[in-house]
């Protein structure tokens, strides 16, 4: 099954010099993945942060699912990124020593998983 790009962060390539890219999974709720599959996500104001040895995606907007009930998700909640410990350690070193910023470039679905 091919990749389905849901959201692009076009401003990131304009505002930042991209040094390296890394693929990470996302921890999502049921209504969030349904909304992403419907193409209702935006990465324009999003960035990532490392806190307490875990990577977090902050500011990404995933619109509430239209058929969702009272258990629908908060659109801009902080979401955990799925990375290996060595990848997180490398990112911590780069962000602290060189002053880099972690910026998401695109959100896509591959094999049923959002990345």
PDB file of C-alpha atoms in Angstrom:
ATOM      1  CA  UNK A   1       0.000   0.000   0.000  1.00  0.00           C
ATOM      2  CA  UNK A   2       1.548   3.352  -0.991  1.00  0.00           C
ATOM      3  CA  UNK A   3       2.027   6.297   1.325  1.00  0.00           C
ATOM      4  CA  UNK A   4      -0.788   8.805   1.575  1.00  0.00           C
ATOM      5  CA  UNK A   5       0.457  12.285   2.462  1.00  0.00           C
ATOM      6  CA  UNK A   6      -2.048  14.027   4.709  1.00  0.00           C
ATOM      7  CA  UNK A   7      -0.297  17.279   5.690  1.00  0.00           C
ATOM      8  CA  UNK A   8       2.839  19.152   4.623  1.00  0.00           C
ATOM      9  CA  UNK A   9       4.692  21.870   6.501  1.00  0.00           C
ATOM     10  CA  UNK A  10       5.797  24.016   3.548  1.00  0.00           C
ATOM     11  CA  UNK A  11       6.905  26.899   5.777  1.00  0.00           C
ATOM     12  CA  UNK A  12       9.461  24.690   7.530  1.00  0.00           C
ATOM     13  CA  UNK A  13      11.607  24.323   4.398  1.00  0.00           C
ATOM     14  CA  UNK A  14      11.428  28.079   3.868  1.00  0.00           C
ATOM     15  CA  UNK A  15      12.064  29.171   7.477  1.00  0.00           C
ATOM     16  CA  UNK A  16      14.676  26.555   8.434  1.00  0.00           C
ATOM     17  CA  UNK A  17      17.684  24.878   6.862  1.00  0.00           C
ATOM     18  CA  UNK A  18      16.843  21.168   7.033  1.00  0.00           C
ATOM     19  CA  UNK A  19      19.943  19.251   8.188  1.00  0.00           C
ATOM     20  CA  UNK A  20      18.519  15.764   8.627  1.00  0.00           C
ATOM     21  CA  UNK A  21      15.192  13.937   8.525  1.00  0.00           C
ATOM     22  CA  UNK A  22      13.878  11.193  10.746  1.00  0.00           C
ATOM     23  CA  UNK A  23      10.699   9.120  10.606  1.00  0.00           C
ATOM     24  CA  UNK A  24       8.648   8.772  13.793  1.00  0.00           C
ATOM     25  CA  UNK A  25       5.309   7.195  14.596  1.00  0.00           C
ATOM     26  CA  UNK A  26       2.559   8.945  16.538  1.00  0.00           C
ATOM     27  CA  UNK A  27       0.489   7.838  19.510  1.00  0.00           C
ATOM     28  CA  UNK A  28      -3.084   8.697  18.512  1.00  0.00           C
ATOM     29  CA  UNK A  29      -6.609   8.092  19.733  1.00  0.00           C
ATOM     30  CA  UNK A  30      -9.283   6.475  17.555  1.00  0.00           C
ATOM     31  CA  UNK A  31     -10.935   9.731  16.511  1.00  0.00           C
ATOM     32  CA  UNK A  32      -7.545  11.290  15.658  1.00  0.00           C
ATOM     33  CA  UNK A  33      -6.550   8.589  13.170  1.00  0.00           C
ATOM     34  CA  UNK A  34     -10.004   8.751  11.581  1.00  0.00           C
ATOM     35  CA  UNK A  35      -9.660  12.509  11.181  1.00  0.00           C
ATOM     36  CA  UNK A  36      -6.143  12.117   9.712  1.00  0.00           C
ATOM     37  CA  UNK A  37      -7.412   9.548   7.215  1.00  0.00           C
ATOM     38  CA  UNK A  38     -10.031  12.119   6.198  1.00  0.00           C
ATOM     39  CA  UNK A  39      -7.184  14.585   5.506  1.00  0.00           C
ATOM     40  CA  UNK A  40      -8.004  17.012   8.313  1.00  0.00           C
ATOM     41  CA  UNK A  41      -4.583  17.744   9.799  1.00  0.00           C
ATOM     42  CA  UNK A  42      -2.293  20.797   9.796  1.00  0.00           C
ATOM     43  CA  UNK A  43       1.411  21.036  10.750  1.00  0.00           C
ATOM     44  CA  UNK A  44       1.909  24.766  10.149  1.00  0.00           C
ATOM     45  CA  UNK A  45       2.491  25.718  13.811  1.00  0.00           C
ATOM     46  CA  UNK A  46       3.876  22.373  14.993  1.00  0.00           C
ATOM     47  CA  UNK A  47       7.254  21.569  16.509  1.00  0.00           C
ATOM     48  CA  UNK A  48       8.749  18.733  18.553  1.00  0.00           C
ATOM     49  CA  UNK A  49      10.345  18.765  21.979  1.00  0.00           C
ATOM     50  CA  UNK A  50      12.269  16.215  24.036  1.00  0.00           C
ATOM     51  CA  UNK A  51      11.099  16.052  27.674  1.00  0.00           C
ATOM     52  CA  UNK A  52      12.010  13.440  30.290  1.00  0.00           C
ATOM     53  CA  UNK A  53      13.531  11.124  27.680  1.00  0.00           C
ATOM     54  CA  UNK A  54      10.465  11.156  25.431  1.00  0.00           C
ATOM     55  CA  UNK A  55       9.720  13.017  22.195  1.00  0.00           C
ATOM     56  CA  UNK A  56       6.508  15.072  21.940  1.00  0.00           C
ATOM     57  CA  UNK A  57       4.761  16.727  19.003  1.00  0.00           C
ATOM     58  CA  UNK A  58       3.366  20.088  20.076  1.00  0.00           C
ATOM     59  CA  UNK A  59       0.987  22.378  18.208  1.00  0.00           C
ATOM     60  CA  UNK A  60      -0.113  20.006  15.449  1.00  0.00           C
ATOM     61  CA  UNK A  61      -3.781  20.577  14.650  1.00  0.00           C
ATOM     62  CA  UNK A  62      -5.903  17.505  13.967  1.00  0.00           C
ATOM     63  CA  UNK A  63      -9.514  18.564  13.510  1.00  0.00           C
ATOM     64  CA  UNK A  64     -12.155  16.805  15.628  1.00  0.00           C
ATOM     65  CA  UNK A  65     -13.718  13.835  13.878  1.00  0.00           C
ATOM     66  CA  UNK A  66     -17.090  14.840  12.448  1.00  0.00           C
ATOM     67  CA  UNK A  67     -18.888  11.675  13.552  1.00  0.00           C
ATOM     68  CA  UNK A  68     -17.135  11.700  16.933  1.00  0.00           C
ATOM     69  CA  UNK A  69     -19.200  11.800  20.094  1.00  0.00           C
ATOM     70  CA  UNK A  70     -18.398  13.275  23.495  1.00  0.00           C
ATOM     71  CA  UNK A  71     -15.150  11.255  23.520  1.00  0.00           C
ATOM     72  CA  UNK A  72     -13.730  13.282  20.624  1.00  0.00           C
ATOM     73  CA  UNK A  73     -10.131  14.527  20.978  1.00  0.00           C
ATOM     74  CA  UNK A  74      -8.682  17.968  21.701  1.00  0.00           C
ATOM     75  CA  UNK A  75      -7.475  19.363  18.309  1.00  0.00           C
ATOM     76  CA  UNK A  76      -4.080  20.713  19.436  1.00  0.00           C
ATOM     77  CA  UNK A  77      -3.184  18.328  22.246  1.00  0.00           C
ATOM     78  CA  UNK A  78       0.419  17.235  22.753  1.00  0.00           C
ATOM     79  CA  UNK A  79       1.084  13.854  21.115  1.00  0.00           C
ATOM     80  CA  UNK A  80       3.877  11.404  21.847  1.00  0.00           C
ATOM     81  CA  UNK A  81       6.332  10.547  19.066  1.00  0.00           C
ATOM     82  CA  UNK A  82       7.522   6.956  18.805  1.00  0.00           C
ATOM     83  CA  UNK A  83      11.317   6.858  18.556  1.00  0.00           C
ATOM     84  CA  UNK A  84      14.064   4.537  19.805  1.00  0.00           C
ATOM     85  CA  UNK A  85      16.080   5.625  22.849  1.00  0.00           C
ATOM     86  CA  UNK A  86      19.261   6.041  20.796  1.00  0.00           C
ATOM     87  CA  UNK A  87      17.427   8.268  18.314  1.00  0.00           C
ATOM     88  CA  UNK A  88      16.115  10.423  21.160  1.00  0.00           C
ATOM     89  CA  UNK A  89      19.594  10.641  22.699  1.00  0.00           C
ATOM     90  CA  UNK A  90      21.041  11.783  19.367  1.00  0.00           C
ATOM     91  CA  UNK A  91      18.321  14.428  19.005  1.00  0.00           C
ATOM     92  CA  UNK A  92      18.922  15.695  22.546  1.00  0.00           C
ATOM     93  CA  UNK A  93      22.624  16.115  21.794  1.00  0.00           C
ATOM     94  CA  UNK A  94      21.998  17.970  18.553  1.00  0.00           C
ATOM     95  CA  UNK A  95      19.339  20.277  19.969  1.00  0.00           C
ATOM     96  CA  UNK A  96      21.380  21.221  23.046  1.00  0.00           C
ATOM     97  CA  UNK A  97      24.822  21.569  21.490  1.00  0.00           C
ATOM     98  CA  UNK A  98      24.030  23.169  18.147  1.00  0.00           C
ATOM     99  CA  UNK A  99      20.790  24.965  18.923  1.00  0.00           C
ATOM    100  CA  UNK A 100      18.722  22.995  16.421  1.00  0.00           C
ATOM    101  CA  UNK A 101      14.930  22.983  16.351  1.00  0.00           C
ATOM    102  CA  UNK A 102      12.834  19.866  15.756  1.00  0.00           C
ATOM    103  CA  UNK A 103      10.215  20.626  13.097  1.00  0.00           C
ATOM    104  CA  UNK A 104       7.776  18.147  11.508  1.00  0.00           C
ATOM    105  CA  UNK A 105       7.891  18.256   7.712  1.00  0.00           C
ATOM    106  CA  UNK A 106       4.975  16.031   6.747  1.00  0.00           C
ATOM    107  CA  UNK A 107       2.320  13.737   8.143  1.00  0.00           C
ATOM    108  CA  UNK A 108       1.495  10.633   6.156  1.00  0.00           C
ATOM    109  CA  UNK A 109      -0.092   7.214   6.464  1.00  0.00           C
ATOM    110  CA  UNK A 110       1.885   4.087   5.577  1.00  0.00           C
ATOM    111  CA  UNK A 111       0.471   0.597   6.087  1.00  0.00           C
ATOM    112  CA  UNK A 112      -2.322   2.030   8.235  1.00  0.00           C
ATOM    113  CA  UNK A 113       0.014   3.861  10.633  1.00  0.00           C
ATOM    114  CA  UNK A 114       0.408   7.645  10.871  1.00  0.00           C
ATOM    115  CA  UNK A 115       4.013   8.830  10.703  1.00  0.00           C
TER     116      UNK A 115
END
